[in-house]
XYZ file of C-alpha atoms in Angstrom:
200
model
C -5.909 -11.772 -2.299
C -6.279 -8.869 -4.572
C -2.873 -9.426 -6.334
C -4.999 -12.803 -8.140
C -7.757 -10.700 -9.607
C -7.987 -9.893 -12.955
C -6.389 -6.542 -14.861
C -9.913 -5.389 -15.036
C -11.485 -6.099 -11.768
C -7.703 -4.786 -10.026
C -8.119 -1.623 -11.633
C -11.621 -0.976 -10.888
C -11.117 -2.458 -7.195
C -8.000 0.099 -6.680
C -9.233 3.036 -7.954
C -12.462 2.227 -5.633
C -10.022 1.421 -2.377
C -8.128 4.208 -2.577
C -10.921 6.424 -3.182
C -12.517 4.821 -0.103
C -8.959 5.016 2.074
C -8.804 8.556 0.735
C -12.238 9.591 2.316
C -13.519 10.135 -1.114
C -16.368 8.191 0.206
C -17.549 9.241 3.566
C -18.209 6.158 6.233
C -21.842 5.198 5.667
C -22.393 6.656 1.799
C -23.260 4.105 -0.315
C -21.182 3.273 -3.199
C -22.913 3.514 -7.170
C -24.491 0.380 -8.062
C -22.566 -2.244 -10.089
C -24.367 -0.873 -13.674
C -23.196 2.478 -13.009
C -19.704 1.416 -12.207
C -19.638 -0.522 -15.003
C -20.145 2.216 -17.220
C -17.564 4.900 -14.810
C -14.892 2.290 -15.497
C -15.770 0.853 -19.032
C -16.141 -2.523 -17.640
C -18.350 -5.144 -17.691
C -21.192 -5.240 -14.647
C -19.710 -8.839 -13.458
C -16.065 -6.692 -13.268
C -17.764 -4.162 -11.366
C -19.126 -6.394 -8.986
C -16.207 -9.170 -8.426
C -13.923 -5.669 -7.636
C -16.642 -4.623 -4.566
C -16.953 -7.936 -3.633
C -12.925 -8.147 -3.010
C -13.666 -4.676 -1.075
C -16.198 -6.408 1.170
C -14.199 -9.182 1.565
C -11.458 -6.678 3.138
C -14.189 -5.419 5.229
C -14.410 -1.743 3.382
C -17.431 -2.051 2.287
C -20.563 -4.012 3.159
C -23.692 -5.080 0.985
C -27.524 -4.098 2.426
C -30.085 -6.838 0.744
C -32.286 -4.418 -1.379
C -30.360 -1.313 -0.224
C -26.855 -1.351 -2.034
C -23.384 -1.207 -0.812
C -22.264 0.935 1.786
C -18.700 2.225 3.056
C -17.762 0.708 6.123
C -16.073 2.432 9.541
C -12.235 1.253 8.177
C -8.686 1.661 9.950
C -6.718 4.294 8.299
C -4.258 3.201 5.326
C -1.497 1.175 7.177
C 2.265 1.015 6.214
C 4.446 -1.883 6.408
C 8.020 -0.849 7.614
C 11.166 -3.419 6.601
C 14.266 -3.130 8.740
C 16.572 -5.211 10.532
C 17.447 -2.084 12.671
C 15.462 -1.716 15.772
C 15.815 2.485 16.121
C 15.170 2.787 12.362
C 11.889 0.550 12.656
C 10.840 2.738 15.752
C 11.927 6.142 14.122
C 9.732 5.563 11.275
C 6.745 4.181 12.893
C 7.077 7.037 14.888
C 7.103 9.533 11.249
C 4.003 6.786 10.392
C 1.992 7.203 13.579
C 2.097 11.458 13.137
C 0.828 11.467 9.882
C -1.999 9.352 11.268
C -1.089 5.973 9.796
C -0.866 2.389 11.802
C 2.344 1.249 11.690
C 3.159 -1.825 11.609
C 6.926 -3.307 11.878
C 9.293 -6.178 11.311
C 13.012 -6.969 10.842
C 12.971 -9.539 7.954
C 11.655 -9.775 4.219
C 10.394 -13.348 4.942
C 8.369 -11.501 8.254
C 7.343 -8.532 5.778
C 5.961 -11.367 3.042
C 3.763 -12.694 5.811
C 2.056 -9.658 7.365
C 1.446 -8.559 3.494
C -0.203 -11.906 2.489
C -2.463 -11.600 5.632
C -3.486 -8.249 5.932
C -4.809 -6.189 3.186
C -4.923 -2.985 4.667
C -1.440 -2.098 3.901
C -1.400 0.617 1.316
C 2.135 1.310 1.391
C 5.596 -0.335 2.441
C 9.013 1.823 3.578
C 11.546 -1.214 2.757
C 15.527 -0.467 3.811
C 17.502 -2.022 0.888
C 20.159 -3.827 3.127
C 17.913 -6.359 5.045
C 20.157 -7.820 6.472
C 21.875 -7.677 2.877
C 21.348 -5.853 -0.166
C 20.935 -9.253 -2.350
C 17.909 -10.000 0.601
C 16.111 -6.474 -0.022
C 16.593 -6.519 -3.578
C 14.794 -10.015 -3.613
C 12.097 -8.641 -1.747
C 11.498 -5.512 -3.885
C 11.467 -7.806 -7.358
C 9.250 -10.364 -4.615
C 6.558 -7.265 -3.896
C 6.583 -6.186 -7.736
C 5.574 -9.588 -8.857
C 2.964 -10.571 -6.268
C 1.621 -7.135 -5.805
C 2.244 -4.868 -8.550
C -0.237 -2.226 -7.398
C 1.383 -2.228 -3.954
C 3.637 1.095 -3.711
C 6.929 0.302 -2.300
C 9.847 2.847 -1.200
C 13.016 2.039 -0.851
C 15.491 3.033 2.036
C 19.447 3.224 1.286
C 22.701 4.924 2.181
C 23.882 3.102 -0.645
C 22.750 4.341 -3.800
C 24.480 1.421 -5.779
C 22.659 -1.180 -4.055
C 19.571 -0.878 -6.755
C 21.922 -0.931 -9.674
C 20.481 -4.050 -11.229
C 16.548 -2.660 -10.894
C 17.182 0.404 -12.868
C 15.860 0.678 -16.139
C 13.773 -2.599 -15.196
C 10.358 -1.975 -13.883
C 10.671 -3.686 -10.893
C 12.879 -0.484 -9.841
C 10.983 1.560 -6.910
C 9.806 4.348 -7.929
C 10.175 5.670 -4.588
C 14.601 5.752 -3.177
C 14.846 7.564 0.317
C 18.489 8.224 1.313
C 19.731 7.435 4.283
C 19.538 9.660 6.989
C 15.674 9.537 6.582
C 14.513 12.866 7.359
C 10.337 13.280 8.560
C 9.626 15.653 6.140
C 10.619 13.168 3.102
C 8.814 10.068 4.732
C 5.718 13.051 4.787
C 5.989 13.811 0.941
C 5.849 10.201 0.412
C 3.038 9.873 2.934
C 1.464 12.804 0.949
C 2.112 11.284 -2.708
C 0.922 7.745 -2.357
C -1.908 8.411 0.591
C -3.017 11.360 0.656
C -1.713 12.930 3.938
C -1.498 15.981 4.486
C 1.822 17.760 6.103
C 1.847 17.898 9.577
C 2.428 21.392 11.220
């Protein structure tokens, strides 16, 4: 899993995903040998080539004997959405879905901890606080920052309050929707961590 890799090889290996999940690099271009990004990132050519190895093993990216490394055909970015409300999962996979993202949904942190250990192609997680209680999503936001500190996490709340003991810590999301969560917010957060583009 990409949260175990090294400080080095994460960066590299981020700033190469994204770049891929962006469309940065077109399906079928081949990605700059390991010496080259070695020298793009300031890393060592073993760094450079543990971070597209982690991309391969997610199936972004595969190697050509003799050829290089090449950008695979690749689902768009995914989103994890947390909530123990049925309409609210189904409103915002719905918000997901139109700015072109698989969805995927479940009611529990423990369910949300699962999908996220087994599926790397989540690139972003919309997390209501109060799951089924605020103590439960506030365990699961400190959970995410430790395991996957790269991992970009919003938080949903009609209760401000409820992230009281994250601020000033940096386990505090960046990211607070309030509740009622309107589609053109869950856009500009769509927009600012992947890229999308507002819908018309």
């Amino acid at each position: 899993m990409h949260d175990r890799l090294g400080p080095r090889v994460r960066r590299v290996y981020i700033d190469l995903r994204e770049g891929i999940l962006r469309g940065d690099y077109a399906t079928g271009t081949a990605l700059p040998a390991a010496t080259k990004l070695a020298t793009q990132f300031g890393v060592s050519t073993v760094t450079a080539r543990h971070a597209v190895a982690q991309l391969e093993h997610e199936g972004l990216v595969s190697r050509q004997q003799g050829r290089g490394t090449y950008v695979k055909d690749h689902v768009p970015p995914s989103v994890l959405i947390v909530d123990d409300d049925e309409n609210m999962r189904e409103l915002l996979r719905n918000y997901a879905r139109r700015a072109g993202h698989r969805a995927m949904t479940v009611g529990s942190p423990d369910a949300a901890l699962a999908v996220l250990i087994s599926d790397p192609s989540i690139a972003l997680i919309l997390s209501d606080v109060r799951v089924p209680g605020r103590a439960d999503g506030v365990a699961f936001i400190r959970n995410v920052h430790h395991r996957w500190p790269s991992l970009p996490l919003a938080a949903i709340t009609g209760f401000p309050d409820d992230l009281a003991e994250l601020h000033g810590t940096p386990e505090c999301p960046v990211l607070i929707l309030a509740k009622p969560v309107r589609e053109h917010q869950v856009q500009e957060v769509f927009r600012w961590v992947l890229g999308t583009k507002h819908l018309s």
